């Protein structure tokens, strides 16, 4: 499968990109490759900023508008990977809702979500179960 992982953190060595790296490792081990219109799957990776996605990711998604029809017709598989400092139960509800609305609108087929709470720093993230979950999601596709 051709998988395009869209990393949007301005912190290249930050927690969300750490989780993306684990996802990519699992996906590559399962034999998948990465490239938007040639992709069979899009993986949206973002830090959580005030309960939403980064501006960088929102900008990419906003540009989908010019080829919505092509994306909708493909029934693209997608996944969401988010890293957040906070670990309250409601921390991810808004970004999760936004992602699920996007999936419904563009007929994306959600394959999984890694909602990494308590991932404020790379060392905090490494101490959680989320890197393993990201790897397993990538491997399971």
Coordinates of C-alpha atoms in Angstrom, one line a residue:
X1 CA 0.0 0.0 0.0
X2 CA 1.3 3.5 -0.7
X3 CA 1.1 5.4 2.6
X4 CA 1.8 9.2 2.9
X5 CA 2.6 10.2 6.5
X6 CA 2.1 14.0 6.9
X7 CA 4.1 15.2 9.9
X8 CA 3.1 18.7 10.9
X9 CA 5.0 19.5 14.0
X10 CA 7.5 22.4 13.8
X11 CA 9.5 20.4 16.3
X12 CA 11.2 17.8 14.1
X13 CA 12.4 15.8 17.1
X14 CA 9.2 16.2 19.1
X15 CA 6.7 13.8 20.5
X16 CA 4.3 13.6 17.6
X17 CA 7.1 12.9 15.1
X18 CA 8.5 10.3 17.5
X19 CA 5.1 8.5 17.3
X20 CA 5.1 9.0 13.5
X21 CA 8.5 7.3 13.3
X22 CA 7.2 4.2 15.2
X23 CA 4.2 4.1 12.8
X24 CA 6.4 4.3 9.8
X25 CA 8.7 1.6 11.1
X26 CA 5.8 -0.8 11.5
X27 CA 4.3 0.1 8.1
X28 CA 7.6 -0.4 6.3
X29 CA 8.1 -3.7 8.1
X30 CA 4.7 -4.7 6.8
X31 CA 5.9 -3.8 3.2
X32 CA 4.1 -0.5 2.7
X33 CA 5.5 2.5 0.8
X34 CA 5.0 6.2 1.1
X35 CA 3.6 9.1 -1.6
X36 CA -1.4 12.6 -2.0
X37 CA -3.2 11.4 -5.1
X38 CA -1.1 8.2 -5.5
X39 CA -1.6 7.3 -1.9
X40 CA -3.9 4.6 -0.7
X41 CA -3.6 5.9 2.8
X42 CA -2.9 9.3 4.5
X43 CA -1.7 9.5 8.1
X44 CA -2.2 12.9 9.8
X45 CA 0.4 13.5 12.5
X46 CA 0.2 16.6 14.7
X47 CA 0.9 17.9 18.2
X48 CA -2.3 19.1 19.9
X49 CA -2.4 22.9 20.0
X50 CA -5.3 24.3 22.0
X51 CA -7.3 21.2 21.3
X52 CA -6.8 21.2 17.6
X53 CA -4.3 20.3 14.9
X54 CA -1.2 22.3 14.1
X55 CA -1.5 25.2 11.5
X56 CA 0.8 23.3 9.3
X57 CA -1.5 20.3 9.0
X58 CA -4.6 22.4 8.7
X59 CA -3.0 24.2 5.8
X60 CA -2.3 20.9 4.0
X61 CA -5.9 19.7 4.6
X62 CA -7.4 23.0 3.4
X63 CA -5.5 22.6 0.1
X64 CA -7.4 19.3 -0.4
X65 CA -10.4 21.4 -1.4
X66 CA -9.0 21.8 -4.9
X67 CA -9.1 18.0 -5.5
X68 CA -11.9 16.9 -3.1
X69 CA -13.6 14.9 -5.9
X70 CA -10.5 12.9 -6.6
X71 CA -10.0 12.1 -2.9
X72 CA -13.6 11.2 -2.2
X73 CA -13.7 8.9 -5.2
X74 CA -10.7 6.9 -3.9
X75 CA -12.1 6.2 -0.5
X76 CA -8.7 6.8 0.9
X77 CA -7.7 5.1 4.2
X78 CA -6.6 7.4 6.9
X79 CA -5.2 7.4 10.5
X80 CA -4.7 10.1 13.0
X81 CA -1.7 10.4 15.3
X82 CA -1.7 13.2 18.0
X83 CA 0.6 14.0 20.9
X84 CA -0.6 16.1 23.7
X85 CA 0.9 17.2 27.0
X86 CA -2.4 17.0 28.9
X87 CA -4.0 13.7 29.9
X88 CA -7.4 14.8 30.9
X89 CA -10.2 12.6 29.5
X90 CA -11.6 15.4 27.3
X91 CA -8.2 16.5 25.9
X92 CA -8.7 14.9 22.5
X93 CA -12.4 15.2 21.9
X94 CA -12.3 18.3 19.7
X95 CA -9.5 17.1 17.4
X96 CA -11.0 13.6 17.2
X97 CA -14.4 15.2 16.2
X98 CA -12.7 17.3 13.6
X99 CA -10.9 14.3 12.1
X100 CA -14.0 12.1 12.1
X101 CA -16.0 14.9 10.4
X102 CA -13.2 15.2 7.8
X103 CA -13.4 11.5 7.3
X104 CA -17.2 11.6 6.8
X105 CA -17.0 14.6 4.4
X106 CA -14.3 13.1 2.2
X107 CA -15.4 9.5 2.5
X108 CA -12.1 8.6 4.2
X109 CA -11.9 5.2 5.8
X110 CA -10.4 5.6 9.3
X111 CA -8.0 2.8 10.1
X112 CA -7.1 3.9 13.6
X113 CA -6.2 6.8 15.9
X114 CA -3.3 7.1 18.3
X115 CA -4.4 9.8 20.8
X116 CA -1.2 10.2 22.8
X117 CA -2.1 12.0 26.0
X118 CA 0.7 12.7 28.5
X119 CA 3.2 13.1 25.6
X120 CA 4.5 16.6 26.4
X121 CA 8.2 15.8 25.8
X122 CA 10.0 13.0 23.9
X123 CA 11.0 11.4 27.2
X124 CA 7.4 11.5 28.5
X125 CA 6.2 10.0 25.2
X126 CA 8.8 7.2 25.3
X127 CA 7.5 6.2 28.8
X128 CA 4.0 5.7 27.5
X129 CA 2.3 2.9 25.6
X130 CA 1.7 5.2 22.6
X131 CA 5.0 4.5 20.6
X132 CA 4.1 0.8 20.7
X133 CA 0.5 1.5 19.7
X134 CA 1.8 3.6 16.7
X135 CA 4.1 0.8 15.7
X136 CA 1.4 -1.8 15.9
X137 CA -1.0 0.3 13.9
X138 CA 1.6 0.7 11.1
X139 CA 2.3 -3.0 11.2
X140 CA -1.3 -4.1 11.2
X141 CA -2.3 -2.4 7.9

